[in-house]
XYZ file of C-alpha atoms in Angstrom:
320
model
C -15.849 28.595 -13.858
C -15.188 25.197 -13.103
C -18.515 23.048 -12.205
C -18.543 20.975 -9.055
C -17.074 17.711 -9.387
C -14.868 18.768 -12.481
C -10.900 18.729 -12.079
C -9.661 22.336 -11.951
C -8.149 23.507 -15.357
C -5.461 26.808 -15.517
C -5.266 27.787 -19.130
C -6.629 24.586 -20.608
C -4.470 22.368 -18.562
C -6.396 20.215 -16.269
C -4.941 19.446 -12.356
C -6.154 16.591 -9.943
C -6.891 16.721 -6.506
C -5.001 14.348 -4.376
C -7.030 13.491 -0.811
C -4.720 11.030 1.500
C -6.643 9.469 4.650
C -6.072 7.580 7.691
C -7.882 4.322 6.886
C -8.479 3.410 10.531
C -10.195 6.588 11.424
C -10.839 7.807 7.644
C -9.679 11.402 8.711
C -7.821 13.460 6.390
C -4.085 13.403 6.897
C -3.152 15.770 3.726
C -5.086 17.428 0.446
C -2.899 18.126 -2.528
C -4.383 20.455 -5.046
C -3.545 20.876 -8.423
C -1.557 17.712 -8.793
C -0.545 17.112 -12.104
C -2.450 14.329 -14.353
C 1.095 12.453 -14.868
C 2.121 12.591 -11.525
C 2.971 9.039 -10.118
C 2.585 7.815 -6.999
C 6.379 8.252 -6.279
C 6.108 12.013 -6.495
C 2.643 12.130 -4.554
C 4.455 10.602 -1.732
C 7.017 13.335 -1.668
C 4.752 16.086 -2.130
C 3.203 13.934 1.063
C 6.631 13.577 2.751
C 6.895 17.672 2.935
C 4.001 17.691 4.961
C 4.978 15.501 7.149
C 8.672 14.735 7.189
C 8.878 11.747 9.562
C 7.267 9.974 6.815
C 9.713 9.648 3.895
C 8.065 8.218 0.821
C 10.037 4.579 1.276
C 8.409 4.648 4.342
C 4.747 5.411 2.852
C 2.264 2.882 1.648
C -0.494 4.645 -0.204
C -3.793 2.368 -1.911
C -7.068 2.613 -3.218
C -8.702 0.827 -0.549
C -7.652 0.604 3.390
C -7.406 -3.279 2.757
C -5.931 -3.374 -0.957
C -2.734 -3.678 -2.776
C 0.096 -0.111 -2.577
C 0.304 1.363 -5.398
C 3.624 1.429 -6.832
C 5.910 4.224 -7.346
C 5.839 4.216 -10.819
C 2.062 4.188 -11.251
C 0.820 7.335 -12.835
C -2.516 9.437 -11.241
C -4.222 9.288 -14.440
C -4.626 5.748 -15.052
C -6.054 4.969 -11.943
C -9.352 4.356 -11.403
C -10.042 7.284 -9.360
C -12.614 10.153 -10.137
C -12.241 14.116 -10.385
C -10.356 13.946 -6.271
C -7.983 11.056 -5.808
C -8.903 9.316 -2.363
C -5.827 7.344 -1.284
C -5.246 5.671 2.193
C -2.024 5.874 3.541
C -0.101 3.134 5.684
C 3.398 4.121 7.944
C 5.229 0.528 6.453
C 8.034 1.362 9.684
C 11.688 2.441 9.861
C 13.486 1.016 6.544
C 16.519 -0.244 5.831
C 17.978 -0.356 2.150
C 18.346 -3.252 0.573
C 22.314 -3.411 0.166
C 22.716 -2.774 3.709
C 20.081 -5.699 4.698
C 22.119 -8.647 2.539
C 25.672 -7.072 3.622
C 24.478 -7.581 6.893
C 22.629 -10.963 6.594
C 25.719 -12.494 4.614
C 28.338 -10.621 6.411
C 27.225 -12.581 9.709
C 27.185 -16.010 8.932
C 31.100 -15.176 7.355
C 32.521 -14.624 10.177
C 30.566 -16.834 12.946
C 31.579 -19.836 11.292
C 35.001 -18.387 10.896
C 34.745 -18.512 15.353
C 33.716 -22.221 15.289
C 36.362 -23.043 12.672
C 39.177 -21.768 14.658
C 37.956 -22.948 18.370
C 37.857 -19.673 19.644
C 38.309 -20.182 23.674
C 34.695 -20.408 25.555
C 32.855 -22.411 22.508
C 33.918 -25.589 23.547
C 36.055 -27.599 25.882
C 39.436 -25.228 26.840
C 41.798 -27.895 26.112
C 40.663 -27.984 22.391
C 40.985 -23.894 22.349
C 42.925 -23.079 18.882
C 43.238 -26.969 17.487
C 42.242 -27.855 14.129
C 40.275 -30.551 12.934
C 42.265 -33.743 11.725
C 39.557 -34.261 8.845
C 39.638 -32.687 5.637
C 36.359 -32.782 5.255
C 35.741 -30.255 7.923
C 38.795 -27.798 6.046
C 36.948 -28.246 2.979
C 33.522 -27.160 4.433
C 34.442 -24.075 6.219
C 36.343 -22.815 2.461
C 32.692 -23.650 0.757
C 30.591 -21.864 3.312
C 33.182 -18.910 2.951
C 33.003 -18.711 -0.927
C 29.159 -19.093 -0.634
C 28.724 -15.941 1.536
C 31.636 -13.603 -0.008
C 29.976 -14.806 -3.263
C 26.631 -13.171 -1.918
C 28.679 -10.230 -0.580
C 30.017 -9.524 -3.969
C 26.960 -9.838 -5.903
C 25.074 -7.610 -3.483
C 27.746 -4.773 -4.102
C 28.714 -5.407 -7.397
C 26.118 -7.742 -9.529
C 22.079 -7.234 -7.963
C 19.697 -4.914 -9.250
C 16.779 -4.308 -6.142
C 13.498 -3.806 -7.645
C 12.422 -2.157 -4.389
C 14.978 0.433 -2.568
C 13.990 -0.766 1.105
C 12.525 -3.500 3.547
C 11.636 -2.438 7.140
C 13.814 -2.669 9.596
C 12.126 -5.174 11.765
C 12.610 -7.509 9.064
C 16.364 -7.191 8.885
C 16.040 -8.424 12.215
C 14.049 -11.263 11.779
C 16.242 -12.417 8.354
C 19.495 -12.031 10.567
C 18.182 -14.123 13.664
C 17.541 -16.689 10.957
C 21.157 -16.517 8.888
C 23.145 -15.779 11.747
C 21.006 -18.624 14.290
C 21.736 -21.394 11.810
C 25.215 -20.437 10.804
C 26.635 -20.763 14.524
C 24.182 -23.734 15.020
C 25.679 -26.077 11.966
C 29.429 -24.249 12.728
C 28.944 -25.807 16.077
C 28.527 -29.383 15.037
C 30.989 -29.411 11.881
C 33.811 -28.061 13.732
C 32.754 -29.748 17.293
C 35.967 -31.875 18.480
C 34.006 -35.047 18.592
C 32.899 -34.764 14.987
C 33.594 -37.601 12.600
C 33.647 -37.485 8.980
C 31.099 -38.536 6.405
C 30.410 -42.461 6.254
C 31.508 -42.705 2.662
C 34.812 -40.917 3.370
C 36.627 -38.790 0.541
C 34.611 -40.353 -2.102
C 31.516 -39.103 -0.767
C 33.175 -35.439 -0.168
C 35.027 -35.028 -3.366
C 31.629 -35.877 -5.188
C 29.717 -33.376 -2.916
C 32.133 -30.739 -3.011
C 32.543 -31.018 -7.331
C 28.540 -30.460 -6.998
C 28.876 -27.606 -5.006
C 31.289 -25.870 -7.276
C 28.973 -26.444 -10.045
C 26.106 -25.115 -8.168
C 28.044 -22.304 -7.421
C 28.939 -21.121 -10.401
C 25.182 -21.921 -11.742
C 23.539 -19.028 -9.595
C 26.631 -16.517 -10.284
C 25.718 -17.073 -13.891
C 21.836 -16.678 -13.594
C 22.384 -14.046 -11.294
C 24.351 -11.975 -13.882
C 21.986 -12.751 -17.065
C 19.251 -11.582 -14.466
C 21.549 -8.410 -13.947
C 22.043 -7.890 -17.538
C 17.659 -7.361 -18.028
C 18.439 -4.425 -16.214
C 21.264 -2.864 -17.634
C 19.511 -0.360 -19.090
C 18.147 0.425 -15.814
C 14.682 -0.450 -16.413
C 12.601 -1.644 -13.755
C 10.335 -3.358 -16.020
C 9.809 -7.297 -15.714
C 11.416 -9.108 -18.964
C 11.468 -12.824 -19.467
C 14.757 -14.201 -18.851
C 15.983 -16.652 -21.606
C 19.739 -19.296 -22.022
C 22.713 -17.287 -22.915
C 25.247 -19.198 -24.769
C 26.990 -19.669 -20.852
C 25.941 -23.431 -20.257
C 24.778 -22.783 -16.547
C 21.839 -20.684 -18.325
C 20.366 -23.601 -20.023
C 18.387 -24.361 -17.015
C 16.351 -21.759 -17.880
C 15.288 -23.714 -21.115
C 13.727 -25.656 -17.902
C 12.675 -23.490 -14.776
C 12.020 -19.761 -14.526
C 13.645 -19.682 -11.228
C 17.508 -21.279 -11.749
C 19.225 -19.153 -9.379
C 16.776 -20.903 -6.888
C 17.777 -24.617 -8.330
C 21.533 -23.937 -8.348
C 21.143 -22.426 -4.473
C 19.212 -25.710 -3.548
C 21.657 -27.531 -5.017
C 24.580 -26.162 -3.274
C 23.002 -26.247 -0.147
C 22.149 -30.416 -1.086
C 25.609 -30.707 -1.462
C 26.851 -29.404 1.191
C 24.651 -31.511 3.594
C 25.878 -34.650 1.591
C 29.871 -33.200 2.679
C 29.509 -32.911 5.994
C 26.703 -35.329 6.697
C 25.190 -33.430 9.238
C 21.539 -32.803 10.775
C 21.366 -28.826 11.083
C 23.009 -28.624 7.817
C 20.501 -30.555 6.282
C 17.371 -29.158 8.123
C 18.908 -25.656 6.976
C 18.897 -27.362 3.505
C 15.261 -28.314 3.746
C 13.920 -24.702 5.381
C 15.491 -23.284 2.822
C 14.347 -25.201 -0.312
C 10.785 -24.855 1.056
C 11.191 -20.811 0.808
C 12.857 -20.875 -2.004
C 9.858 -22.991 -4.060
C 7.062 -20.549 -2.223
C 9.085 -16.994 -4.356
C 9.609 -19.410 -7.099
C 5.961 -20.388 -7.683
C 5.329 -16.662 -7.115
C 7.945 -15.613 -9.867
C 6.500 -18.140 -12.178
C 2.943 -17.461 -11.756
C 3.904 -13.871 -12.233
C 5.549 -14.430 -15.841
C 2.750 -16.577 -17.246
C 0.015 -13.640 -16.155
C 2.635 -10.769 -17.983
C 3.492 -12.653 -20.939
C 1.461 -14.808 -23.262
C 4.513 -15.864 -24.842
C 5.986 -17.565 -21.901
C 7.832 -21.087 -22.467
C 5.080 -23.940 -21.553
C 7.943 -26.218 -20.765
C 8.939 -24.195 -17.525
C 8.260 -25.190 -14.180
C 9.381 -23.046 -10.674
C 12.304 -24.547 -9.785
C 12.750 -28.138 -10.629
C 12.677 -29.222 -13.891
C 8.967 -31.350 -15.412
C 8.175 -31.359 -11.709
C 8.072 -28.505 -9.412
């Protein structure tokens, strides 16, 4: 017979005991027995999800401590440092939403508002300019770049990103399409307003912005796809991403974050194109985000891998 404190053991084979709590009250929500020593979290929170089904396991944040890290999925029982009965604390993380759905929808927004402005739908501005087009080419050309930019996101979401987690919550989809779909209609307004005028350098100053935005463009569709090919094993296991012999990859001889320069860059662009304020303060939001889960992505590499390139920075080359 098993002594106190020991994990139980059926013909040699020894089982863990899996002890899930409410960390506000510290009441027992569910006690597995004879969980297996190679379980992983994943599978603990489906054996959890049976007992309580409103609780599916994307839904489920399980940790060591009420105030730590979750565990991830693919963290196995064993390794943990845990004794004979596993205490974990659980956390409801909300409704989710998967991934694919929340950039179909965040991209798929922005698309077609424009689309509204660009065409003078009746009601958005004065009825007499209902249906007119813009004499400037400049406001042509920017409505076809903000168009490729989100059906370019639209495609890679279906066809080119790999999501290293399956869901977000739902009140964040929310929150990200306020933000997409706010500033789309608010810079649509202005570039395609009848009183707009076009950039104070003319055609010069659009034909060099727009060549930089095509550049940019196909810069994060390349780094996006070497990123895709990491995984096309269908690991989920971080690898360092190295220059392909695609010339819009060398910038990762430079940053660890690329995708993030060539997005910045498009975005620069197109605020030198059609000279305008929300375009540019949409610019300048964005960059900021952009270095924060750069920084983050970089730090992340150089803690993994002892090999990782000195000469990298975040996002912008010897400087940020």
């Amino acid at each position: 017979m098993a002594e106190l404190g020991e994990p139980a053991k059926i013909k040699n084979y020894i089982f863990f005991e899996v002890e899930i709590l409410d960390p506000k009250t510290k009441g027992q929500l569910c006690f597995l027995d004879k969980v297996e020593p190679h379980a992983t979290i994943g599978e603990i929170k489906c054996l959890f999800h049976k007992v309580y089904p409103q609780w599916y396991p994307s839904r489920q944040a399980l940790k060591l401590d009420p105030k730590g890290k979750a565990l991830k999925d693919d963290e196995i029982l064993q390794n943990l440092p845990v004794g004979t009965t596993a205490t974990l604390y659980f956390k409801d993380l909300g409704p989710q939403v998967g991934w694919t759905m929340v950039f179909l929808s965040e991209y798929a927004g922005p698309l077609f508002i424009y689309l509204l402005f660009y065409f003078r739908l009746p009601y958005i501005y004065r009825h007499k300019h209902a249906f007119t087009s813009s004499p400037y080419p400049a406001v042509t050309l920017a409505c076809v770049c903000h168009s490729i930019h989100y059906i370019k996101r639209l495609v890679e979401t279906i066809f080119v990103h790999r999501f290293s987690h399956g869901t977000m919550p739902l009140r964040n989809i929310v929150r990200n399409c306020l933000y997409y779909w706010g500033f789309a209609a608010w810079l649509a307004y202005y570039i395609n307003h009848p009183l707009y005028t076009p950039p104070y350098y003319g055609n010069k100053q659009v034909n060099y912005a727009l060549a930089m935005f095509v550049i940019c463009q196909a810069g994060n569709f390349s780094i996006n796809l070497t990123l895709n090919n990491l995984r096309s094993d269908g690991s989920k296991a971080r690898k360092i991403p190295y220059p392909t012999k695609n010339p819009f990859t060398w910038l990762f001889f430079f940053v660890s974050c690329p995708n993030y320069t060539y997005e910045a860059g498009a975005w620069f662009s197109f605020t030198i194109m059609t000279q305008c304020v929300p375009v540019g303060l949409f610019t300048l939001i964005g960059f900021i985000q952009m270095t924060i889960w750069a920084k983050g992505k970089h730090y992340t590499y150089i803690r993994e891998f002892k090999e990782y390139p000195d000469l990298r920075m975040p996002i912008i080359p010897f400087l940020l």
